[in-house]
Short mmCIF file of C-alpha atoms in Angstrom, two decimals:
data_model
loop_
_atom_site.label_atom_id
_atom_site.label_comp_id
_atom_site.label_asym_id
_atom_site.label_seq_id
_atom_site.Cartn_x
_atom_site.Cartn_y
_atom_site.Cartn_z
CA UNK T 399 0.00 0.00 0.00
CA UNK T 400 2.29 2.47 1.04
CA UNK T 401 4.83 1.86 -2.52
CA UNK T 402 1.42 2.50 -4.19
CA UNK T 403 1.06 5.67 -2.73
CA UNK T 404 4.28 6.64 -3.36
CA UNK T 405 4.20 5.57 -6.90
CA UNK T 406 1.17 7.82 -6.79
CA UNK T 407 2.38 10.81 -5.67
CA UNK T 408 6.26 10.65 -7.17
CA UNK T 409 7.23 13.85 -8.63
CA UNK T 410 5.09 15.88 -5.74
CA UNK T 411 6.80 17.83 -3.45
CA UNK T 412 8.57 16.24 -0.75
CA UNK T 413 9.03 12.82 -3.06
CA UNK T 414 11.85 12.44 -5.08
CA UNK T 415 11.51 12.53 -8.99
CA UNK T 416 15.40 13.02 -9.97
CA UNK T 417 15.90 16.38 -8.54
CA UNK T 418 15.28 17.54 -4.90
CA UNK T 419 12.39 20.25 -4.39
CA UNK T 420 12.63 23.35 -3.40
CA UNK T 421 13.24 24.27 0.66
CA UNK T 422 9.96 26.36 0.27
CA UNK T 423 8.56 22.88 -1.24
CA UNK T 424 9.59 20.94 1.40
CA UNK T 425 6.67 19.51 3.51
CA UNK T 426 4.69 22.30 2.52
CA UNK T 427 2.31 21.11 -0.15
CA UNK T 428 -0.99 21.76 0.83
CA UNK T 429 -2.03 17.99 -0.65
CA UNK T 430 1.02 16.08 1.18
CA UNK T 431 1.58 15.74 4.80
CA UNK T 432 0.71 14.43 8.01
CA UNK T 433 -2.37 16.25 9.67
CA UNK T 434 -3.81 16.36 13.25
CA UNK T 435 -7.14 17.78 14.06
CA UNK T 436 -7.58 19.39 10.70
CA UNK T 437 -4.18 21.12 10.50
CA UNK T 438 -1.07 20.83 8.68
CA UNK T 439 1.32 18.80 11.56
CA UNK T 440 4.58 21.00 12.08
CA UNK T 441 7.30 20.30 11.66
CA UNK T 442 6.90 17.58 8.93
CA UNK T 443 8.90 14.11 10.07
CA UNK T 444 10.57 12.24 7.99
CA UNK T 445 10.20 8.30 6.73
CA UNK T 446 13.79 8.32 8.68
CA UNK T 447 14.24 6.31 11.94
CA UNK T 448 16.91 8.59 12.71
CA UNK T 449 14.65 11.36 12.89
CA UNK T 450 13.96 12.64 16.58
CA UNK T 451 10.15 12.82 15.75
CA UNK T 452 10.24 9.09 14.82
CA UNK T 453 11.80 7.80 18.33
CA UNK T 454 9.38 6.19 20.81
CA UNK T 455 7.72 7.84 23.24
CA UNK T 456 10.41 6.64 26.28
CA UNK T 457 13.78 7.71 24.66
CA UNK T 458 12.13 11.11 24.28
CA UNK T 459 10.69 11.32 27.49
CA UNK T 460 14.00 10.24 28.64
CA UNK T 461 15.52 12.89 27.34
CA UNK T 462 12.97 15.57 28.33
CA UNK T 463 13.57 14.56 31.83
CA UNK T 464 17.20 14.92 31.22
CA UNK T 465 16.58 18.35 29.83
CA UNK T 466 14.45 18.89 32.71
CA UNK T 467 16.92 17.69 34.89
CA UNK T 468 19.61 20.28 33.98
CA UNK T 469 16.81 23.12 34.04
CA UNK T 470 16.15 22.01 37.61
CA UNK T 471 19.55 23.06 39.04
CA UNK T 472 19.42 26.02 36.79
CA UNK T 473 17.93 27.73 40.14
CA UNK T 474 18.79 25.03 42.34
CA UNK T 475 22.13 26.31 42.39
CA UNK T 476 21.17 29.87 42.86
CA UNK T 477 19.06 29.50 46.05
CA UNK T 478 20.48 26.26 47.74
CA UNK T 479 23.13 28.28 49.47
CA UNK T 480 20.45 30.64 51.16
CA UNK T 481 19.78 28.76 54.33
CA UNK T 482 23.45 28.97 55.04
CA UNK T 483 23.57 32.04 54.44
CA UNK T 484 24.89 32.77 58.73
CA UNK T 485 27.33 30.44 57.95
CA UNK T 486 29.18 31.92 54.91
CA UNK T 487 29.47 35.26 56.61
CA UNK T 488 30.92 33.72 59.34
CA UNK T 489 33.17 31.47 57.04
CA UNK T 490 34.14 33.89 54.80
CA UNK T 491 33.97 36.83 56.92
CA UNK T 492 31.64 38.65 55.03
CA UNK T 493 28.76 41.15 55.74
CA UNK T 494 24.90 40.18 54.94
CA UNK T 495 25.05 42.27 51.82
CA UNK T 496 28.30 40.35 50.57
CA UNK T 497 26.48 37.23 50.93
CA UNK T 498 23.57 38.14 49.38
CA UNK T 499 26.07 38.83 45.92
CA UNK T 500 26.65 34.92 46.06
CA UNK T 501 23.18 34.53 44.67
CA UNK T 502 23.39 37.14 42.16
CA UNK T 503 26.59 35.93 40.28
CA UNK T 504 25.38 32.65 39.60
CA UNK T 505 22.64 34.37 37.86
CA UNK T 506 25.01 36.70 36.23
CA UNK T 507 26.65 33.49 34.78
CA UNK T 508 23.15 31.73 34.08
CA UNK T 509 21.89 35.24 32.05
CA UNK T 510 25.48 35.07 29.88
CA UNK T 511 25.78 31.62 29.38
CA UNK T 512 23.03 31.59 27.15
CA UNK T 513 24.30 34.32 24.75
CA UNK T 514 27.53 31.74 24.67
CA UNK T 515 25.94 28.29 24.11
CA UNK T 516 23.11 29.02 21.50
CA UNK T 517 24.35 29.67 18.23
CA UNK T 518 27.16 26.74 19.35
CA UNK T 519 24.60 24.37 20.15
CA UNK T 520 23.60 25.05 16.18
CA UNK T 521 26.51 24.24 14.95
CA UNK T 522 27.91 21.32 17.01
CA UNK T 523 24.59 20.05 18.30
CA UNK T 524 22.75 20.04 21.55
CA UNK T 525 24.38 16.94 22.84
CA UNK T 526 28.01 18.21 23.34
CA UNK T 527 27.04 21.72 24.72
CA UNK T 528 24.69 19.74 27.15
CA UNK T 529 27.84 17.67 28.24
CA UNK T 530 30.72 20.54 28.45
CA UNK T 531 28.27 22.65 30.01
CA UNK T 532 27.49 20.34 32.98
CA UNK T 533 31.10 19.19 33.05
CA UNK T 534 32.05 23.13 33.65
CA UNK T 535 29.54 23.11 36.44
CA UNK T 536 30.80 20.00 37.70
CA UNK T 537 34.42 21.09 38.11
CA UNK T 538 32.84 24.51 39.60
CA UNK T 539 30.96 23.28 42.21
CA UNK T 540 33.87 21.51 43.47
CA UNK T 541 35.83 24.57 43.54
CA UNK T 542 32.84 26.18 45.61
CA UNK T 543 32.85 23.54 47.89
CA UNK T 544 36.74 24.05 48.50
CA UNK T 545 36.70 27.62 48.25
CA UNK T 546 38.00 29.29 51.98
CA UNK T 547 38.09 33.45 50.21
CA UNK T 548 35.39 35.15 48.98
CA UNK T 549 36.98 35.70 45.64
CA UNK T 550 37.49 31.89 44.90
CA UNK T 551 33.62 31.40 45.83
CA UNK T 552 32.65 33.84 43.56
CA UNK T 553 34.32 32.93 40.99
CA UNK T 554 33.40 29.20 41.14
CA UNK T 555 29.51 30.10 42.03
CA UNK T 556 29.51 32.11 38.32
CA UNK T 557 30.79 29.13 36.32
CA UNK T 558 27.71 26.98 38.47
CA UNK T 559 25.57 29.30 36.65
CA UNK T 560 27.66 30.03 33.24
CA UNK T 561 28.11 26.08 33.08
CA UNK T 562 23.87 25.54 33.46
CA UNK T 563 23.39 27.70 31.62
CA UNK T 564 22.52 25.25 28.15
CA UNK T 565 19.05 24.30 30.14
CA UNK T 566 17.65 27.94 29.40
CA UNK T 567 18.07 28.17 25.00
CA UNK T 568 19.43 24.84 24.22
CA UNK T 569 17.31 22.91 26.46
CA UNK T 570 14.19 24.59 24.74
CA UNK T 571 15.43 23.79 21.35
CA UNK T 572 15.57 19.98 22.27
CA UNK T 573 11.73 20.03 23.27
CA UNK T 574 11.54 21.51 19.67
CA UNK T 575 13.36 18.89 18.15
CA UNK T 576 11.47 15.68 19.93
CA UNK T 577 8.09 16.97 19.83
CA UNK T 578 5.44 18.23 17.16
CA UNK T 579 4.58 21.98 17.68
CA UNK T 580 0.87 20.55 18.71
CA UNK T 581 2.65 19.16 21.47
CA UNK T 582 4.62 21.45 23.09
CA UNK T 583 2.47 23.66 25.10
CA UNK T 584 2.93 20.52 27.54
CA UNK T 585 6.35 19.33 27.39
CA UNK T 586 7.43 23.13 27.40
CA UNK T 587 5.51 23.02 30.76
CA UNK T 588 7.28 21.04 32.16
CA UNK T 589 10.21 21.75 31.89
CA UNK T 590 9.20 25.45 32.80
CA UNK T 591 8.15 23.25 35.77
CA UNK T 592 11.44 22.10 36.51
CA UNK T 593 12.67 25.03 36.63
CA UNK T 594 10.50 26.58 39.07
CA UNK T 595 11.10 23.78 41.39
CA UNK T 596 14.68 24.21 41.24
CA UNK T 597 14.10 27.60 42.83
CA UNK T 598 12.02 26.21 45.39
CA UNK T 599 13.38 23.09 45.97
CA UNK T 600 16.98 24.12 46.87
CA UNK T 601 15.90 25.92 49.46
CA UNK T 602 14.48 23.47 50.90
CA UNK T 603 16.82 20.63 51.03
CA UNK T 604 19.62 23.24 51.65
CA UNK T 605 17.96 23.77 55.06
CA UNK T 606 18.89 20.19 56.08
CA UNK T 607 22.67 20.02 54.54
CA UNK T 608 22.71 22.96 56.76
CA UNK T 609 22.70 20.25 59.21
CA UNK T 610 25.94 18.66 58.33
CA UNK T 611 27.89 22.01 56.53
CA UNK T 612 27.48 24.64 54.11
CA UNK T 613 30.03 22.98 52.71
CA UNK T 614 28.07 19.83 52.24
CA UNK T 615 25.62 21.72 50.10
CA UNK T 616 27.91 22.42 47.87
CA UNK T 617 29.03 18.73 47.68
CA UNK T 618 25.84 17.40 47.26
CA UNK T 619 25.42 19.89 44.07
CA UNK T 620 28.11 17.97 42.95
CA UNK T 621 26.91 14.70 43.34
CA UNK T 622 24.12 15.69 41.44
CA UNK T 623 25.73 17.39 38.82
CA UNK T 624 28.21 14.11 38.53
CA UNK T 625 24.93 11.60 38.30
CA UNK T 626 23.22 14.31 35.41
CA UNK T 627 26.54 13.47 33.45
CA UNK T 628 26.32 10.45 33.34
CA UNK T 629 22.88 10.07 32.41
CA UNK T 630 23.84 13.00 29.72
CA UNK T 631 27.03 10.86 28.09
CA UNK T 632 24.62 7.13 28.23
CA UNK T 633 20.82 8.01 27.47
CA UNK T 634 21.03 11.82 25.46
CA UNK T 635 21.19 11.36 21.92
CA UNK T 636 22.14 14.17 19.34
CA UNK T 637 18.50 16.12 18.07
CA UNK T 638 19.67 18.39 16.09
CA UNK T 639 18.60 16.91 12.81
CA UNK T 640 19.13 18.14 9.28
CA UNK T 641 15.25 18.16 8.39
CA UNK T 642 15.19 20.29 5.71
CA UNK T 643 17.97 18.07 3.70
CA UNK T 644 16.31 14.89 4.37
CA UNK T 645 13.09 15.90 3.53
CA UNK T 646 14.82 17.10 -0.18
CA UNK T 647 16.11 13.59 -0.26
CA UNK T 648 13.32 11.35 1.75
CA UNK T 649 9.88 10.69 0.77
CA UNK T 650 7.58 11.37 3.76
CA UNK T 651 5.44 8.59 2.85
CA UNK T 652 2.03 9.98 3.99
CA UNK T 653 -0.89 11.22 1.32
CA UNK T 654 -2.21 14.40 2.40
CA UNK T 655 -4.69 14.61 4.79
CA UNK T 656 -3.77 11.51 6.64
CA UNK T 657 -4.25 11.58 10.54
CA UNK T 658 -0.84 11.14 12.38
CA UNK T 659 -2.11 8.15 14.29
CA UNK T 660 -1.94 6.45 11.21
CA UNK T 661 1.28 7.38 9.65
CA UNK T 662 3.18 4.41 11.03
CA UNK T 663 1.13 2.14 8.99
CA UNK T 664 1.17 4.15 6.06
CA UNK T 665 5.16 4.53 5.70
CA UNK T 666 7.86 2.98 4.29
CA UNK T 667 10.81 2.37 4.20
CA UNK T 668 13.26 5.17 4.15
CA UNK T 669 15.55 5.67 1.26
CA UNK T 670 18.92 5.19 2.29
CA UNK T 671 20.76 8.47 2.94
CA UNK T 672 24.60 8.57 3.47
CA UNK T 673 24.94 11.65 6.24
CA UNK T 674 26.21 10.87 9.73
CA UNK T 675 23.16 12.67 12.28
CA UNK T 676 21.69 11.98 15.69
CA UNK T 677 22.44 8.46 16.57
CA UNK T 678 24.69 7.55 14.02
CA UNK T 679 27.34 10.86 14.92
CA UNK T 680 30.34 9.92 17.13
CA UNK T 681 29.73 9.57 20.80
CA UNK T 682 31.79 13.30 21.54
CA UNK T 683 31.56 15.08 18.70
CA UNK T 684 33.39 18.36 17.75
CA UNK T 685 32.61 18.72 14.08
CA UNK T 686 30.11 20.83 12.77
CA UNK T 687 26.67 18.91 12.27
CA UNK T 688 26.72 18.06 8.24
CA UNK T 689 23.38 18.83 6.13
CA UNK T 690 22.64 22.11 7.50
CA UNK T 691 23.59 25.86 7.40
CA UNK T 692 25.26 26.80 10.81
CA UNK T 693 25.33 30.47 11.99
CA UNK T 694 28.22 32.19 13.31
CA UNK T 695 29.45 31.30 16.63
CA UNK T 696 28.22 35.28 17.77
CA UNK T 697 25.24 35.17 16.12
CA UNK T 698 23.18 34.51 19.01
CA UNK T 699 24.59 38.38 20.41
CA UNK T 700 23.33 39.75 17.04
CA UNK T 701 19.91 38.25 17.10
CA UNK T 702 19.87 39.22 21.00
CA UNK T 703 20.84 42.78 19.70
CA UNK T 704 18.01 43.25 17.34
CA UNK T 705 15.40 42.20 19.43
CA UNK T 706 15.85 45.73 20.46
CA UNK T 707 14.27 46.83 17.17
CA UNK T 708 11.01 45.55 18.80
CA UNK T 709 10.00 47.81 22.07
CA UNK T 710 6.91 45.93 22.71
CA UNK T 711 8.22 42.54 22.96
CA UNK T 712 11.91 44.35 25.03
CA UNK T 713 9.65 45.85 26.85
CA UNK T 714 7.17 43.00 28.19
CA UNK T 715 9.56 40.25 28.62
CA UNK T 716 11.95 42.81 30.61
CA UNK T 717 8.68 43.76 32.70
CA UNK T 718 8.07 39.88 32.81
CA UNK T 719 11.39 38.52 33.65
CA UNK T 720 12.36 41.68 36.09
CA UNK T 721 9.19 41.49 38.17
CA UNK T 722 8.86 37.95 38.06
CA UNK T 723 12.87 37.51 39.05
CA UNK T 724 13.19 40.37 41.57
CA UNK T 725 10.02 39.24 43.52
CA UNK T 726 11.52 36.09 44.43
CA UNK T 727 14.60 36.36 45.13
CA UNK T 728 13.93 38.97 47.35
CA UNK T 729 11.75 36.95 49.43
CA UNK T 730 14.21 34.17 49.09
CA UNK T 731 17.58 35.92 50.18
CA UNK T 732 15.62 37.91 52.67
CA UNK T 733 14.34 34.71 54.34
CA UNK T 734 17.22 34.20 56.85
CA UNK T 735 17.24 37.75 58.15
CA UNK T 736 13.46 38.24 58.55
CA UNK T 737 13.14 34.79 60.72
CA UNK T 738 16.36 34.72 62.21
CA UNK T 739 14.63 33.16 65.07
CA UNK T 740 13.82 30.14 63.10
CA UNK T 741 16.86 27.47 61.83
CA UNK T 742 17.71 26.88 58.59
CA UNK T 743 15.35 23.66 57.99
CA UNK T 744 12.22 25.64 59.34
CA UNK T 745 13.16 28.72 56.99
CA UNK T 746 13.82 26.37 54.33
CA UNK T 747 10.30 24.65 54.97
CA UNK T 748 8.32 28.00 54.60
CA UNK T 749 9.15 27.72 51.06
CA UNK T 750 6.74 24.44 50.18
CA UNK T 751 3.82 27.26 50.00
CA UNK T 752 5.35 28.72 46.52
CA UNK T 753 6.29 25.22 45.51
CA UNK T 754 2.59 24.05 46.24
CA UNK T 755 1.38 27.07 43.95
CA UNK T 756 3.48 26.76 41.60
CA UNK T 757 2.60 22.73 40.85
CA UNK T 758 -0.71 23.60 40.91
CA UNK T 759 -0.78 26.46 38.10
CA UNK T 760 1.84 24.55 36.04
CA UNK T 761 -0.51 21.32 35.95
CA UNK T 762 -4.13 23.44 35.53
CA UNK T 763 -2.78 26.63 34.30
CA UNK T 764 -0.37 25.68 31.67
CA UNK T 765 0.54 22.84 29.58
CA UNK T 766 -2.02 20.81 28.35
CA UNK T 767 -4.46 23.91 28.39
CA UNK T 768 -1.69 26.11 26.00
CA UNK T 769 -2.17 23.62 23.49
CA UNK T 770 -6.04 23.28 23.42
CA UNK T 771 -6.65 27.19 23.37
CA UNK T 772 -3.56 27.37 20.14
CA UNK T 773 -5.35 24.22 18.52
CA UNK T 774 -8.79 26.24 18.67
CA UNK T 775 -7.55 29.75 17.82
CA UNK T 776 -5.55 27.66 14.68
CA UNK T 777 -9.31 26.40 13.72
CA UNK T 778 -10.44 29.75 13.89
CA UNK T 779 -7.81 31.20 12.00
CA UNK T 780 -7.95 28.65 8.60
CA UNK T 781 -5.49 26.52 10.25
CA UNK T 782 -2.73 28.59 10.55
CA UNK T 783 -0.89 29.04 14.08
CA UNK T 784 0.31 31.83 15.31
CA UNK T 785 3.07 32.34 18.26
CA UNK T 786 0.63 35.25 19.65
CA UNK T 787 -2.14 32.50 20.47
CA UNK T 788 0.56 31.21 23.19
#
């Protein structure tokens, strides 16, 4: 059935015919495709096993929660240290406000890293910068652990957050790779979720490895940095995939119209391409992903640059971002000081209000929901989504 189909629709786009179609060809005919709902499915897979879309549901939900995992300590790092807050002063012989600086470098490091890793993560692939990223926090933690001076913590508590850092762009361009755009309004949830947890969270356990150290909290960081690595270098698989080259030179199999439940039966087999990606690439790989145009290694300052040109947008994600950032880690670094009566584990206990609040209006606020009301508003608007309907 399916080399029926494909006999029936050779020479349309996204088939080959002895010359590859055009990119704006490419999974873009209006009569080939795989739909869901009534709309055009985005982005179009490929008949390729290789191709992220085409994994089973567990190795990409292993790799979310990988993603997920790294987005976690994204603020774990930042407010772990805050019930110990007493304790570094007296360590480090440092005043209240000095301490207080120890959560804003990380976040220094975890609002530059970005800027760093994204156009790199392009070029290279997601894999690698997820690995040399958490290796740099790794080695960084360690060093914050160690560290007796104030300079030495300081410096190791940026590269926590410089070395994190991937979880923020990268991390969100891996949800983009695994899962169809219908999708994401959940997955992007939660991993949003994970990251608001982290801020929570550390807190909270940091209360207790109070108990032992300050030090300790540090150390346990690292453990847990140390066991994301490994589950990093054995179950995350490259995702950046060359889509718009395979789909020039791979049939996606599917007549138009036909509802993605059904595309497995209505494939077949791929035509054999020769071009190393995802799985098949080298287990540390340096290169520069082949089949696709790569930016410049700065390219993600340029594009950060012109987003200037746009006030509105500057203008409510600063409002966002500031409000939504100051608010909490003022409550959160002003914690120890206001209930200096209480110990560290109580102080770090009055924090499971937020992270109640915050579960709930991830799970009924968010997620699932985001993708319903863009699914309707797409119906509404001749099938066509638009990033505003987020």
């Amino acid at each position: 059935m399916a080399t029926a189909e494909r006999e029936k629709h050779k020479g349309t786009p996204g088939h080959l015919d002895g010359k590859a179609p055009l990119d704006s060809e490419i999974g873009e005919s209006e009569d080939i495709g795989i739909w869901k709902d009534g709309l055009k499915v985005h982005p179009q897979p490929t008949a390729d096993p290789l191709d992220p879309l085409n994994w089973s549901s567990l190795k990409k939900h292993s790799i979310l929660a990988i993603v997920m995992y790294l987005y976690f300590m994204f603020t774990y790092i930042t407010t772990t240290t805050v019930p110990s807050f007493p304790e570094l002063q007296e360590n480090l012989g440092i005043s209240y406000s000095q301490v207080n600086w120890t959560v804003a470098i990380p976040a220094l490091g975890l609002a530059v890293g970005p800027l760093f890793w994204s156009s790199l993560a392009d070029i290279y692939g997601r894999r690698i910068i997820f690995l040399i990223g958490t290796l740099i926090a790794f080695v960084a933690t360690i060093g914050a652990g160690a560290a007796k001076e104030y300079g030495g913590y300081m410096a190791a508590r940026f590269f926590q957050g410089f070395g994190v850092s991937p979880g923020a762009t990268v991390g969100m361009a891996v949800v983009s790779d695994l899962f169809f755009e219908y999708e994401r309004g959940q997955k992007l949830g939660l991993w949003v979720l994970a990251l608001d947890a982290g801020l929570l969270v550390g807190p909270i356990i940091g209360g207790f490895i109070d108990l032992v150290s300050p030090e300790w909290i540090q150390w346990l960081t690292a453990i847990l940095f140390g066991v994301l690595l490994i589950l990093e270098f054995v179950f995350m698989s490259e995702t950046l995939y060359p889509r718009k080259y395979m789909l020039a030179r791979m049939a996606i199999g599917i007549p138009g119209g036909a509802d993605i439940e059904k595309a497995g039966k209505l494939q077949d087999g791929p035509t054999k391409v020769e071009l190393k990606r995802t799985t098949n690439l080298s287990i540390l790989n340096f290169r520069p992903l082949p089949g696709m145009r790569h930016p410049k290694p700065w390219d993600s300052v340029f594009r950060f640059i012109l987003t200037f040109k746009y006030p509105v947008v500057v203008i409510g994600v600063v409002t966002y971002c500031f409000a939504w950032y100051w608010w909490i880690l003022t409550i959160i670094t002003m914690i120890p000081a206001a209930y200096v009566q209480y110990s560290p584990q109580i102080q770090g206990l009055l924090f499971l209000g937020l992270l109640l609040g915050t579960l709930f209006s991830e799970i009924f606020m968010s997620g699932r929901l985001s993708d319903y009301i863009v699914t309707r508003l797409a119906k509404q608007n001749n099938g066509v989504r638009l990033p505003e309907m987020r």
